[in-house]
Amino acid sequence: MTHRDVLGAMMKLGVSRDVFGDILIKEDALYVYVAKHMADFFMMELTRVRHSSVKLECCDEEVIHEAKYEEFHPIISSARCDAVVSACAHISRAKAKELIQRGLVKINHVILEQCDRICNNMSTISIRGYGRFVFVEISHTTKKGNFVAVIRKMR
């Protein structure tokens, strides 16, 4: 069972995406953060995910989730958000600008509206269709004056 399977099963119920949040999958459990007023609905209606039967229960305990990530070191021309998004998603800078203008990029859970904004250290970057990344820092500069960034891709 994957994140995509759970998200698809929840969207199939016809609810708006803003009534539920993170989906965490552990070895023996599935945790979904939902709006309090929708909890009963999900417990009653969400019974199958892909080919598996599921039974949801309310849980008030804090779930500790260790994020797994891959770290990579792309060379970027500047710390502008469009350059960082381009490096994260392995796309051209023009395509990155298009994604930003369409509202598909969030920085620290806020929709990015300006391409020329400078990306701060430890910023979380969510690119719809490409994943979630953390811009850790600029580690050093190259001989040509470009920057070597440290970026983590969340798994």
PDB file of C-alpha atoms in Angstrom:
ATOM      1  CA  MET A   1       0.000   0.000   0.000  1.00  0.00           C
ATOM      2  CA  THR A   2       1.480   3.326  -1.038  1.00  0.00           C
ATOM      3  CA  HIS A   3       0.744   6.987  -0.365  1.00  0.00           C
ATOM      4  CA  ARG A   4      -0.714   7.218  -3.871  1.00  0.00           C
ATOM      5  CA  ASP A   5      -3.135   4.346  -3.184  1.00  0.00           C
ATOM      6  CA  VAL A   6      -4.433   5.923   0.030  1.00  0.00           C
ATOM      7  CA  LEU A   7      -4.753   9.373  -1.542  1.00  0.00           C
ATOM      8  CA  GLY A   8      -6.662   7.898  -4.472  1.00  0.00           C
ATOM      9  CA  ALA A   9      -9.063   6.007  -2.195  1.00  0.00           C
ATOM     10  CA  MET A  10      -9.746   9.161  -0.183  1.00  0.00           C
ATOM     11  CA  MET A  11     -10.278  11.336  -3.244  1.00  0.00           C
ATOM     12  CA  LYS A  12     -12.646   8.725  -4.664  1.00  0.00           C
ATOM     13  CA  LEU A  13     -14.968   9.456  -1.730  1.00  0.00           C
ATOM     14  CA  GLY A  14     -15.643  12.851  -3.313  1.00  0.00           C
ATOM     15  CA  VAL A  15     -14.202  15.018  -0.548  1.00  0.00           C
ATOM     16  CA  SER A  16     -12.190  18.177  -0.974  1.00  0.00           C
ATOM     17  CA  ARG A  17      -8.404  17.846  -0.636  1.00  0.00           C
ATOM     18  CA  ASP A  18      -8.355  20.469   2.121  1.00  0.00           C
ATOM     19  CA  VAL A  19     -10.199  18.271   4.674  1.00  0.00           C
ATOM     20  CA  PHE A  20      -7.265  15.914   5.130  1.00  0.00           C
ATOM     21  CA  GLY A  21      -3.538  16.401   5.438  1.00  0.00           C
ATOM     22  CA  ASP A  22      -0.507  14.175   5.717  1.00  0.00           C
ATOM     23  CA  ILE A  23      -0.700  10.459   5.071  1.00  0.00           C
ATOM     24  CA  LEU A  24       1.883   8.384   6.930  1.00  0.00           C
ATOM     25  CA  ILE A  25       2.358   4.693   6.205  1.00  0.00           C
ATOM     26  CA  LYS A  26       4.226   2.558   8.724  1.00  0.00           C
ATOM     27  CA  GLU A  27       4.865  -1.207   8.619  1.00  0.00           C
ATOM     28  CA  ASP A  28       1.628  -2.162  10.351  1.00  0.00           C
ATOM     29  CA  ALA A  29      -0.418   1.050  10.429  1.00  0.00           C
ATOM     30  CA  LEU A  30      -1.704   3.891   8.325  1.00  0.00           C
ATOM     31  CA  TYR A  31      -2.048   7.415   9.784  1.00  0.00           C
ATOM     32  CA  VAL A  32      -4.134  10.089   8.076  1.00  0.00           C
ATOM     33  CA  TYR A  33      -4.610  13.561   9.507  1.00  0.00           C
ATOM     34  CA  VAL A  34      -8.187  14.687   8.858  1.00  0.00           C
ATOM     35  CA  ALA A  35     -10.370  17.595   9.923  1.00  0.00           C
ATOM     36  CA  LYS A  36     -12.182  16.770  13.143  1.00  0.00           C
ATOM     37  CA  HIS A  37     -15.629  17.256  11.591  1.00  0.00           C
ATOM     38  CA  MET A  38     -14.782  14.694   8.865  1.00  0.00           C
ATOM     39  CA  ALA A  39     -13.292  11.959  11.070  1.00  0.00           C
ATOM     40  CA  ASP A  40     -16.534   9.980  11.441  1.00  0.00           C
ATOM     41  CA  PHE A  41     -17.176  10.151   7.695  1.00  0.00           C
ATOM     42  CA  PHE A  42     -13.761   8.691   6.862  1.00  0.00           C
ATOM     43  CA  MET A  43     -14.062   5.973   9.542  1.00  0.00           C
ATOM     44  CA  MET A  44     -17.372   4.826   8.059  1.00  0.00           C
ATOM     45  CA  GLU A  45     -16.720   5.269   4.335  1.00  0.00           C
ATOM     46  CA  LEU A  46     -13.062   4.417   3.806  1.00  0.00           C
ATOM     47  CA  THR A  47     -13.088   0.625   3.958  1.00  0.00           C
ATOM     48  CA  ARG A  48     -10.803  -0.350   1.065  1.00  0.00           C
ATOM     49  CA  VAL A  49      -7.475   0.912  -0.190  1.00  0.00           C
ATOM     50  CA  ARG A  50      -6.434  -0.685  -3.438  1.00  0.00           C
ATOM     51  CA  HIS A  51      -7.049  -4.416  -2.818  1.00  0.00           C
ATOM     52  CA  SER A  52      -6.847  -4.295   0.972  1.00  0.00           C
ATOM     53  CA  SER A  53      -9.577  -3.849   3.549  1.00  0.00           C
ATOM     54  CA  VAL A  54      -8.890  -1.130   6.120  1.00  0.00           C
ATOM     55  CA  LYS A  55     -10.500  -0.142   9.394  1.00  0.00           C
ATOM     56  CA  LEU A  56      -9.871   3.395  10.584  1.00  0.00           C
ATOM     57  CA  GLU A  57      -9.875   4.465  14.231  1.00  0.00           C
ATOM     58  CA  CYS A  58      -9.357   7.822  15.938  1.00  0.00           C
ATOM     59  CA  CYS A  59      -5.916   8.169  17.443  1.00  0.00           C
ATOM     60  CA  ASP A  60      -4.929  11.003  19.770  1.00  0.00           C
ATOM     61  CA  GLU A  61      -1.358   9.863  20.359  1.00  0.00           C
ATOM     62  CA  GLU A  62       1.506  11.729  18.729  1.00  0.00           C
ATOM     63  CA  VAL A  63       2.940   9.867  15.766  1.00  0.00           C
ATOM     64  CA  ILE A  64       6.699  10.141  15.384  1.00  0.00           C
ATOM     65  CA  HIS A  65       7.684  10.050  11.753  1.00  0.00           C
ATOM     66  CA  GLU A  66      11.311   9.980  10.706  1.00  0.00           C
ATOM     67  CA  ALA A  67      11.522  11.399   7.231  1.00  0.00           C
ATOM     68  CA  LYS A  68      13.584   9.400   4.777  1.00  0.00           C
ATOM     69  CA  TYR A  69      15.399  11.403   2.183  1.00  0.00           C
ATOM     70  CA  GLU A  70      18.034  11.336  -0.507  1.00  0.00           C
ATOM     71  CA  GLU A  71      20.562  14.143  -0.537  1.00  0.00           C
ATOM     72  CA  PHE A  72      21.953  15.547  -3.764  1.00  0.00           C
ATOM     73  CA  HIS A  73      24.178  18.501  -4.695  1.00  0.00           C
ATOM     74  CA  PRO A  74      23.091  20.321  -7.882  1.00  0.00           C
ATOM     75  CA  ILE A  75      24.903  23.331  -9.292  1.00  0.00           C
ATOM     76  CA  ILE A  76      22.623  26.382  -9.454  1.00  0.00           C
ATOM     77  CA  SER A  77      23.221  29.871 -10.803  1.00  0.00           C
ATOM     78  CA  SER A  78      21.477  31.638  -7.917  1.00  0.00           C
ATOM     79  CA  ALA A  79      19.376  31.019  -4.825  1.00  0.00           C
ATOM     80  CA  ARG A  80      16.234  32.309  -6.550  1.00  0.00           C
ATOM     81  CA  CYS A  81      13.247  30.037  -6.129  1.00  0.00           C
ATOM     82  CA  ASP A  82      12.876  29.348  -9.845  1.00  0.00           C
ATOM     83  CA  ALA A  83      16.493  28.136 -10.025  1.00  0.00           C
ATOM     84  CA  VAL A  84      16.062  25.969  -6.923  1.00  0.00           C
ATOM     85  CA  VAL A  85      12.763  24.486  -8.195  1.00  0.00           C
ATOM     86  CA  SER A  86      14.462  23.788 -11.525  1.00  0.00           C
ATOM     87  CA  ALA A  87      17.292  21.921  -9.762  1.00  0.00           C
ATOM     88  CA  CYS A  88      14.925  19.985  -7.487  1.00  0.00           C
ATOM     89  CA  ALA A  89      12.657  18.727 -10.265  1.00  0.00           C
ATOM     90  CA  HIS A  90      15.399  18.353 -12.912  1.00  0.00           C
ATOM     91  CA  ILE A  91      13.507  20.610 -15.316  1.00  0.00           C
ATOM     92  CA  SER A  92      14.356  23.783 -17.210  1.00  0.00           C
ATOM     93  CA  ARG A  93      14.119  27.133 -15.488  1.00  0.00           C
ATOM     94  CA  ALA A  94      11.337  28.183 -17.893  1.00  0.00           C
ATOM     95  CA  LYS A  95       9.296  25.100 -16.932  1.00  0.00           C
ATOM     96  CA  ALA A  96       9.950  25.891 -13.250  1.00  0.00           C
ATOM     97  CA  LYS A  97       8.612  29.430 -13.766  1.00  0.00           C
ATOM     98  CA  GLU A  98       5.524  27.990 -15.448  1.00  0.00           C
ATOM     99  CA  LEU A  99       4.878  25.655 -12.476  1.00  0.00           C
ATOM    100  CA  ILE A 100       5.259  28.581 -10.065  1.00  0.00           C
ATOM    101  CA  GLN A 101       2.896  30.787 -12.092  1.00  0.00           C
ATOM    102  CA  ARG A 102       0.296  27.982 -12.170  1.00  0.00           C
ATOM    103  CA  GLY A 103       0.396  27.778  -8.343  1.00  0.00           C
ATOM    104  CA  LEU A 104       1.868  24.270  -8.211  1.00  0.00           C
ATOM    105  CA  VAL A 105       4.839  25.159  -5.998  1.00  0.00           C
ATOM    106  CA  LYS A 106       4.721  25.764  -2.255  1.00  0.00           C
ATOM    107  CA  ILE A 107       7.521  27.007  -0.038  1.00  0.00           C
ATOM    108  CA  ASN A 108       7.055  26.216   3.653  1.00  0.00           C
ATOM    109  CA  HIS A 109       3.419  25.240   2.916  1.00  0.00           C
ATOM    110  CA  VAL A 110       2.556  28.606   1.305  1.00  0.00           C
ATOM    111  CA  ILE A 111       1.898  28.870  -2.437  1.00  0.00           C
ATOM    112  CA  LEU A 112       4.836  30.579  -4.128  1.00  0.00           C
ATOM    113  CA  GLU A 113       3.737  33.564  -6.205  1.00  0.00           C
ATOM    114  CA  GLN A 114       7.041  35.221  -7.155  1.00  0.00           C
ATOM    115  CA  CYS A 115       9.745  33.484  -9.176  1.00  0.00           C
ATOM    116  CA  ASP A 116      12.463  35.890  -8.109  1.00  0.00           C
ATOM    117  CA  ARG A 117      12.142  35.330  -4.371  1.00  0.00           C
ATOM    118  CA  ILE A 118      15.334  34.103  -2.658  1.00  0.00           C
ATOM    119  CA  CYS A 119      15.069  30.626  -1.134  1.00  0.00           C
ATOM    120  CA  ASN A 120      16.154  30.463   2.512  1.00  0.00           C
ATOM    121  CA  ASN A 121      18.095  27.655   4.168  1.00  0.00           C
ATOM    122  CA  MET A 122      15.976  24.737   5.464  1.00  0.00           C
ATOM    123  CA  SER A 123      12.975  25.748   3.339  1.00  0.00           C
ATOM    124  CA  THR A 124      10.531  22.989   2.451  1.00  0.00           C
ATOM    125  CA  ILE A 125       9.647  23.034  -1.237  1.00  0.00           C
ATOM    126  CA  SER A 126       6.609  21.093  -2.478  1.00  0.00           C
ATOM    127  CA  ILE A 127       6.271  20.741  -6.240  1.00  0.00           C
ATOM    128  CA  ARG A 128       3.029  19.103  -7.316  1.00  0.00           C
ATOM    129  CA  GLY A 129       3.836  16.097  -9.450  1.00  0.00           C
ATOM    130  CA  TYR A 130       7.530  16.061  -8.490  1.00  0.00           C
ATOM    131  CA  GLY A 131       7.639  15.647  -4.709  1.00  0.00           C
ATOM    132  CA  ARG A 132       8.785  17.422  -1.578  1.00  0.00           C
ATOM    133  CA  PHE A 133      12.286  18.764  -1.085  1.00  0.00           C
ATOM    134  CA  VAL A 134      14.271  20.607   1.567  1.00  0.00           C
ATOM    135  CA  PHE A 135      16.698  23.283   0.439  1.00  0.00           C
ATOM    136  CA  VAL A 136      19.336  22.822   3.134  1.00  0.00           C
ATOM    137  CA  GLU A 137      21.998  25.354   2.160  1.00  0.00           C
ATOM    138  CA  ILE A 138      24.512  26.522  -0.394  1.00  0.00           C
ATOM    139  CA  SER A 139      27.665  24.620   0.491  1.00  0.00           C
ATOM    140  CA  HIS A 140      30.201  26.440  -1.681  1.00  0.00           C
ATOM    141  CA  THR A 141      30.789  28.211  -4.980  1.00  0.00           C
ATOM    142  CA  THR A 142      32.364  26.831  -8.110  1.00  0.00           C
ATOM    143  CA  LYS A 143      35.270  28.363 -10.025  1.00  0.00           C
ATOM    144  CA  LYS A 144      32.781  29.881 -12.489  1.00  0.00           C
ATOM    145  CA  GLY A 145      30.805  31.611  -9.725  1.00  0.00           C
ATOM    146  CA  ASN A 146      27.877  29.200  -9.568  1.00  0.00           C
ATOM    147  CA  PHE A 147      26.647  27.689  -6.312  1.00  0.00           C
ATOM    148  CA  VAL A 148      26.605  24.096  -5.124  1.00  0.00           C
ATOM    149  CA  ALA A 149      23.371  23.536  -3.218  1.00  0.00           C
ATOM    150  CA  VAL A 150      22.518  20.825  -0.711  1.00  0.00           C
ATOM    151  CA  ILE A 151      18.990  19.557  -1.356  1.00  0.00           C
ATOM    152  CA  ARG A 152      17.152  16.656   0.245  1.00  0.00           C
ATOM    153  CA  LYS A 153      14.386  14.838  -1.605  1.00  0.00           C
ATOM    154  CA  MET A 154      11.806  13.375   0.757  1.00  0.00           C
ATOM    155  CA  ARG A 155      10.753   9.776   0.106  1.00  0.00           C
TER     156      ARG A 155
END
